[in-house]
Short mmCIF file of C-alpha atoms in Angstrom, two decimals:
data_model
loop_
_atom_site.label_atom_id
_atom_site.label_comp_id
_atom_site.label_asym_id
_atom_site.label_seq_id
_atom_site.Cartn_x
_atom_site.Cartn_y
_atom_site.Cartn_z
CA UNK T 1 -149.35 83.76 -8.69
CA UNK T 2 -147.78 80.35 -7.63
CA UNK T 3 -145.31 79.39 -10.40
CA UNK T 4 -145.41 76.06 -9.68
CA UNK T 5 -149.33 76.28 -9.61
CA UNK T 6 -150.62 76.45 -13.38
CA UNK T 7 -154.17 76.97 -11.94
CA UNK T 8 -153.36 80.21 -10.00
CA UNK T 9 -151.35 81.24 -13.25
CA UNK T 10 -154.84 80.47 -15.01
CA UNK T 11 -156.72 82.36 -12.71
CA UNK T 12 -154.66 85.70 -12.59
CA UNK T 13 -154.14 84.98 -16.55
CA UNK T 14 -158.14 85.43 -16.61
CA UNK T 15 -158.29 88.18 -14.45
CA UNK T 16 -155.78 90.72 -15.56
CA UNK T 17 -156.13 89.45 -19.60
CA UNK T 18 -152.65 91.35 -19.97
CA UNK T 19 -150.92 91.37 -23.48
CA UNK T 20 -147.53 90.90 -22.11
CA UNK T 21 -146.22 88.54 -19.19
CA UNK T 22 -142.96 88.95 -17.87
CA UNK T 23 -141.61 86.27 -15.91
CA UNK T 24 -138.87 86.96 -13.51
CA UNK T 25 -139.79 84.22 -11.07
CA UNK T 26 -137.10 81.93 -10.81
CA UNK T 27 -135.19 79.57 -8.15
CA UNK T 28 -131.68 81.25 -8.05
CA UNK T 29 -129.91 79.78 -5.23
CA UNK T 30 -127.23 77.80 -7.76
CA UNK T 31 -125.36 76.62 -4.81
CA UNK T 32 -128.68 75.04 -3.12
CA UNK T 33 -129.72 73.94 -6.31
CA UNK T 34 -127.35 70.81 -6.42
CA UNK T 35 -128.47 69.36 -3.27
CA UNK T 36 -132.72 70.10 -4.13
CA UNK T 37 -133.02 69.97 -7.83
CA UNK T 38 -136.60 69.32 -7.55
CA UNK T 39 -137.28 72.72 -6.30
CA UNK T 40 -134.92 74.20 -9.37
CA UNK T 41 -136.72 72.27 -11.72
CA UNK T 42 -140.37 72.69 -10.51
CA UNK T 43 -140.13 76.70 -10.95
CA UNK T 44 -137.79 76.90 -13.39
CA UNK T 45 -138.69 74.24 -15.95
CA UNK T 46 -142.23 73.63 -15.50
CA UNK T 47 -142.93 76.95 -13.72
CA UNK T 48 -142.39 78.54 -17.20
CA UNK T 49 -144.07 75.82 -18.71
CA UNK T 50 -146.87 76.43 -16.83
CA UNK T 51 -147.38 80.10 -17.53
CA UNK T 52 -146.45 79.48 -21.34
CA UNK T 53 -149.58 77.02 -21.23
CA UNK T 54 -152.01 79.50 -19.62
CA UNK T 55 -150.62 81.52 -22.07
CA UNK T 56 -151.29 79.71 -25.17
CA UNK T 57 -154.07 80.78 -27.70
CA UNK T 58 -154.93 83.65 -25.46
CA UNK T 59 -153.15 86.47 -27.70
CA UNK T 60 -150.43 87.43 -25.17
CA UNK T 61 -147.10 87.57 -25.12
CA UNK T 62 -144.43 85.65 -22.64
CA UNK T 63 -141.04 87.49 -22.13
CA UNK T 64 -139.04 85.00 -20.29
CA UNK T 65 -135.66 85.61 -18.63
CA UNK T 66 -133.06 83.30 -18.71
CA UNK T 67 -129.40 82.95 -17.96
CA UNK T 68 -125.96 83.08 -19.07
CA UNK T 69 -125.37 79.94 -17.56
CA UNK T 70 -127.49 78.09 -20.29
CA UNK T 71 -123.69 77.87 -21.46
CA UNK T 72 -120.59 75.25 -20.19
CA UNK T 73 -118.05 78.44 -20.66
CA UNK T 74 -115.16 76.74 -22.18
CA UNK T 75 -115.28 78.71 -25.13
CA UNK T 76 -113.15 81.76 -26.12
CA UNK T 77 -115.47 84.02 -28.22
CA UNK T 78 -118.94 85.92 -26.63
CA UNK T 79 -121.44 83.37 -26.80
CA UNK T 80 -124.31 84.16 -29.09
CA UNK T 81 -127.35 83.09 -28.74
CA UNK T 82 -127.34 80.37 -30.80
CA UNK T 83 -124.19 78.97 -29.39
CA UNK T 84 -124.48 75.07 -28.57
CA UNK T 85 -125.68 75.21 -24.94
CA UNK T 86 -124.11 72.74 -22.08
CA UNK T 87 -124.85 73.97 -18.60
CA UNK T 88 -122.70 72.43 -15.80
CA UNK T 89 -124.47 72.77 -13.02
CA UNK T 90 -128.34 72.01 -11.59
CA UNK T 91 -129.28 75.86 -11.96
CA UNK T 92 -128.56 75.74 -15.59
CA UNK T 93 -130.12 72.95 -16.09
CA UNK T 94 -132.95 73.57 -15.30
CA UNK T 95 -133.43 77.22 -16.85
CA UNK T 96 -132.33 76.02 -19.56
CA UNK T 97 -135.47 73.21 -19.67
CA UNK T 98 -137.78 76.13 -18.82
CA UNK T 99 -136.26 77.94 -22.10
CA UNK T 100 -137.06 74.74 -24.56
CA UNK T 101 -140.53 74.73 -22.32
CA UNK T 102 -141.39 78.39 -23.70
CA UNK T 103 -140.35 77.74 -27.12
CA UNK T 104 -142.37 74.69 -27.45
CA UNK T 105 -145.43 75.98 -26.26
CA UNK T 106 -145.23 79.64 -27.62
CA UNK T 107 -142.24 79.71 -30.46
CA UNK T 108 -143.99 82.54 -32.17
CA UNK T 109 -145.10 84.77 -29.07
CA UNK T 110 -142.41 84.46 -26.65
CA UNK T 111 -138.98 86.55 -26.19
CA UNK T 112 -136.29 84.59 -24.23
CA UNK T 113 -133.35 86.76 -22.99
CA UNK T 114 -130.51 85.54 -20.96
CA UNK T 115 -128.38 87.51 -18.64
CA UNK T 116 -126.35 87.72 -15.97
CA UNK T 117 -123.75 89.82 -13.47
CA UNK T 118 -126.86 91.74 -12.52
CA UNK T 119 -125.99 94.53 -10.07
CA UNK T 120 -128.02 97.28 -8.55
CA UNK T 121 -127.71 99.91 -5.39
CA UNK T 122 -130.64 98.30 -4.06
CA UNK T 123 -132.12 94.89 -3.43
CA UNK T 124 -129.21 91.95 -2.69
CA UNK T 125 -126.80 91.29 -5.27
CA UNK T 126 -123.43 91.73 -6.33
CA UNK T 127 -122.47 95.56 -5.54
CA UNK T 128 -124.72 95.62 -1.95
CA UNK T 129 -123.08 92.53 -0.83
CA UNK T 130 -119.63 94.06 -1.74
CA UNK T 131 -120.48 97.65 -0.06
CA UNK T 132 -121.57 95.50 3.03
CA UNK T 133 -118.35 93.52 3.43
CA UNK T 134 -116.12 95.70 2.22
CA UNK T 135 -117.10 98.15 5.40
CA UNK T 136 -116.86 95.21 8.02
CA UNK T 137 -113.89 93.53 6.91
CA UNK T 138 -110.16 93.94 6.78
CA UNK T 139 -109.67 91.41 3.57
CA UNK T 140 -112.03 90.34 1.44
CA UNK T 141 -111.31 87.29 -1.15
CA UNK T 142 -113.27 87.17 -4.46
CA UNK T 143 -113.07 85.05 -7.08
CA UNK T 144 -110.62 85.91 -10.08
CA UNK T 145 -110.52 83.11 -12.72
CA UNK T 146 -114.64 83.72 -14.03
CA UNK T 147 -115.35 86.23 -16.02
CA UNK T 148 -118.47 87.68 -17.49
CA UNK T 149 -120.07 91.30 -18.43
CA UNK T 150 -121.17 92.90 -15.14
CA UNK T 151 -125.06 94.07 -15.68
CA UNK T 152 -126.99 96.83 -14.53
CA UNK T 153 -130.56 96.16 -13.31
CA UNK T 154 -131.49 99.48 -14.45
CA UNK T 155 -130.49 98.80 -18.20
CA UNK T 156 -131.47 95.24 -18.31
CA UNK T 157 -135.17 96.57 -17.37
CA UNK T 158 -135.14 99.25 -20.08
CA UNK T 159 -134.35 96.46 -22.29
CA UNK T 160 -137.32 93.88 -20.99
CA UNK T 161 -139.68 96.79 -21.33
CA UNK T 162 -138.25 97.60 -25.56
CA UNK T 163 -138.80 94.16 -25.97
CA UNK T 164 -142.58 94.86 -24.28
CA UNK T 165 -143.17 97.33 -26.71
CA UNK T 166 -142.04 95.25 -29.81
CA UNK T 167 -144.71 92.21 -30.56
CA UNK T 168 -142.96 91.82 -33.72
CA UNK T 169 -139.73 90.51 -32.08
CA UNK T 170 -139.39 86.55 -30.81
CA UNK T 171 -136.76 84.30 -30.11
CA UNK T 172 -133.95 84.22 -28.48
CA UNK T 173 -131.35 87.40 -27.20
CA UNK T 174 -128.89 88.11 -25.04
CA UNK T 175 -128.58 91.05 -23.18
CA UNK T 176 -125.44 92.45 -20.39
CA UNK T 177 -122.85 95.15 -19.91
CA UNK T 178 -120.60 95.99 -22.51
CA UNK T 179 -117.12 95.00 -21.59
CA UNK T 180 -115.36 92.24 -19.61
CA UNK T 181 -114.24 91.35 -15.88
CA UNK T 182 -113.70 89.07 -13.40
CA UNK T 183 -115.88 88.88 -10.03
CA UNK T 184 -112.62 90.16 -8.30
CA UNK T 185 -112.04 93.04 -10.97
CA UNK T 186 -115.85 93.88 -10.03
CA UNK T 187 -115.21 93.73 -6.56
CA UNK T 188 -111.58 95.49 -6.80
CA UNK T 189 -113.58 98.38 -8.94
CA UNK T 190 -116.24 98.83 -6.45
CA UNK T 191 -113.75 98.74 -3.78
CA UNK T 192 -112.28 101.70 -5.52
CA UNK T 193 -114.65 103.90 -6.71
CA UNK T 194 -116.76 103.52 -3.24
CA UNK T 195 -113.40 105.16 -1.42
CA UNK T 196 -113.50 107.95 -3.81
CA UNK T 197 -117.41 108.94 -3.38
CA UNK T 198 -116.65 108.45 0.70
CA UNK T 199 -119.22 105.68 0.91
CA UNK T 200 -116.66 103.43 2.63
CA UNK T 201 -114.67 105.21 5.43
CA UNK T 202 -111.13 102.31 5.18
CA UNK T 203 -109.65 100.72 2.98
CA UNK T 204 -110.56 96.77 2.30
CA UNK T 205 -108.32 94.71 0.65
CA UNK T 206 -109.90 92.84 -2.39
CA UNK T 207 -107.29 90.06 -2.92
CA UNK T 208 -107.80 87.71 -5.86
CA UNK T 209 -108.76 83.87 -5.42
CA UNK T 210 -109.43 80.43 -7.68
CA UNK T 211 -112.93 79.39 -7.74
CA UNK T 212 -111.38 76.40 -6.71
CA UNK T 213 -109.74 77.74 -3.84
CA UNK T 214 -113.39 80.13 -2.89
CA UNK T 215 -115.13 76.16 -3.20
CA UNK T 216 -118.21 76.94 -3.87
CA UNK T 217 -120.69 74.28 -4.39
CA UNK T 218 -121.90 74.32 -7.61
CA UNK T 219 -119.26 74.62 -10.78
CA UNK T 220 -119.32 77.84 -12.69
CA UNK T 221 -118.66 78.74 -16.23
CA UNK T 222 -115.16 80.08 -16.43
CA UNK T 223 -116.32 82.04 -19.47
CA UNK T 224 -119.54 83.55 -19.36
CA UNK T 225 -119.29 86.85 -21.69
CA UNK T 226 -122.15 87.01 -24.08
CA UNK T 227 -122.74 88.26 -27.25
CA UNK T 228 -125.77 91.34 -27.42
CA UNK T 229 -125.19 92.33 -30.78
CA UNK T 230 -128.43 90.46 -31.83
CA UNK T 231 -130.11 93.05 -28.55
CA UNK T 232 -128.14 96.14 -29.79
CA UNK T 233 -129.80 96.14 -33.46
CA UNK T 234 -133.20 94.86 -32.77
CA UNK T 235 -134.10 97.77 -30.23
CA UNK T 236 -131.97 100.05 -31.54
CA UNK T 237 -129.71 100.67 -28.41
CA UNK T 238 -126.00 101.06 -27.97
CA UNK T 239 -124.09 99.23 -24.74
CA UNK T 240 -122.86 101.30 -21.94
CA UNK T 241 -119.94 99.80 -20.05
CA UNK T 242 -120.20 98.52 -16.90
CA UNK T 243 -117.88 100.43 -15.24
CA UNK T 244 -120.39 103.79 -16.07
CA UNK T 245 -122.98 101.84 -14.98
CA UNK T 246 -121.31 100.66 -11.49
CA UNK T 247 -120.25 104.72 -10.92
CA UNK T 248 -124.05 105.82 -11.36
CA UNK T 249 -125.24 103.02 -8.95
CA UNK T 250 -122.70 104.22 -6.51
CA UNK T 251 -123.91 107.52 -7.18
CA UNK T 252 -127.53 106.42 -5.74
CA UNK T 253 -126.01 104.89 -3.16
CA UNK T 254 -124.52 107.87 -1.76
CA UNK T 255 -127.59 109.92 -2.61
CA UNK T 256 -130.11 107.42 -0.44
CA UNK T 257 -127.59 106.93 2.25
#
């Protein structure tokens, strides 16, 4: 269904009567975003509007997923998820108006749950970009000065689908790897552990870099760790660090290769 369509949202809504939605449509380019914010904010902000309306009074349930950069990152503590949010660029913005869309319309039958650092051995992210440079390149530069809790598709799902299984829980939760790093500690572990399990062949070297140097678009939060404990104790789950989560995606890399 079209997000940005709230009659094809009606019509599948109709057809498949489902008890649960799950909406990972989203517009994700944050670098794009600040030169066509229309586009972020038609399927971000009224997208999920739009399926929280079609949703409304029909008995189902609307797990929405948001972002960690709801949040400005100046702070120095894991941001919960009712820390004051101040996003600081057009992506942000704009999820973070579909979030206040969702409540509105369904505050009792909706399950909001930010993210972010989301890596996987398949698909194009984080880790697959890495693998790919890191075996055409000599140097790579990667961004040192943001930091955040690297997340593993795999475990983020698991959670979505407890939440699926739990009508009693709404509201707001956070959800990414335990532990901290930096895009270039990512990278530099990658880097690493991809030598050792003779995925790459040479050696790159991952050399550390300001975002302002890297000049990327779009500002970043600096500070983007979030707080899960909320997560943790309403599905009853304990965090797995993200460096055991990177060495078993690696591990399927090396198995499908």
């Amino acid at each position: 269904m079209d997000l940005c369509d709230a009659s094809s949202i009606e019509a599948a809504i109709r057809t498949h009567r489902p008890d649960v939605v799950i909406n990972c449509g989203a517009y994700t380019s944050v670098d794009l975003a600040e030169a066509v914010p229309a586009d972020a904010y038609a399927a971000n902000r009224d997208g999920a509007e739009n399926i929280s309306r079609a949703l409304n009074g029909k008995g189902c349930r609307l797990i929405h997923i948001s972002t960690d950069f709801v949040f400005d990152g100046e702070s120095n503590r894991p941001y919960r998820p009712d820390s004051e949010a101040n996003p600081i660029n057009v992506y942000g913005q704009s999820k973070l108006a579909g979030e206040q869309r969702v409540t509105s319309v369904l505050p009792d039958r909706s399950v909001i749950i930010r993210t972010g650092w989301l890596f996987s051995h398949v698909g194009r992210n984080f880790l697959t970009t890495m693998l790919s440079l890191m075996a055409s390149r000599d140097r790579l530069s990667v961004v040192s000065d943001q930091v955040g809790g690297p997340t593993s598709c795999e475990a983020f799902c698991e959670v979505i689908w407890g939440f699926a299984l739990r009508p009693d829980l709404s509201g707001v939760f956070h959800f990414s790897g335990a532990g901290v790093a930096s895009w270039y500690d990512l990278a530099a572990y990658i880097s690493y552990r991809a030598r050792q399990l003779s995925i790459l062949e040479s050696q790159c070297c991952v050399e550390p870099v300001s975002a302002e140097e890297y000049g990327a678009t779009a500002p970043r939060p600096t500070f983007s760790v979030l707080d899960c404990s909320g997560t943790y104790d309403a599905l009853a789950i304990s965090p797995t660090h993200w460096m055991k989560s990177v060495d078993k995606e690696l591990n399927l890399v090396k198995k499908n290769a």
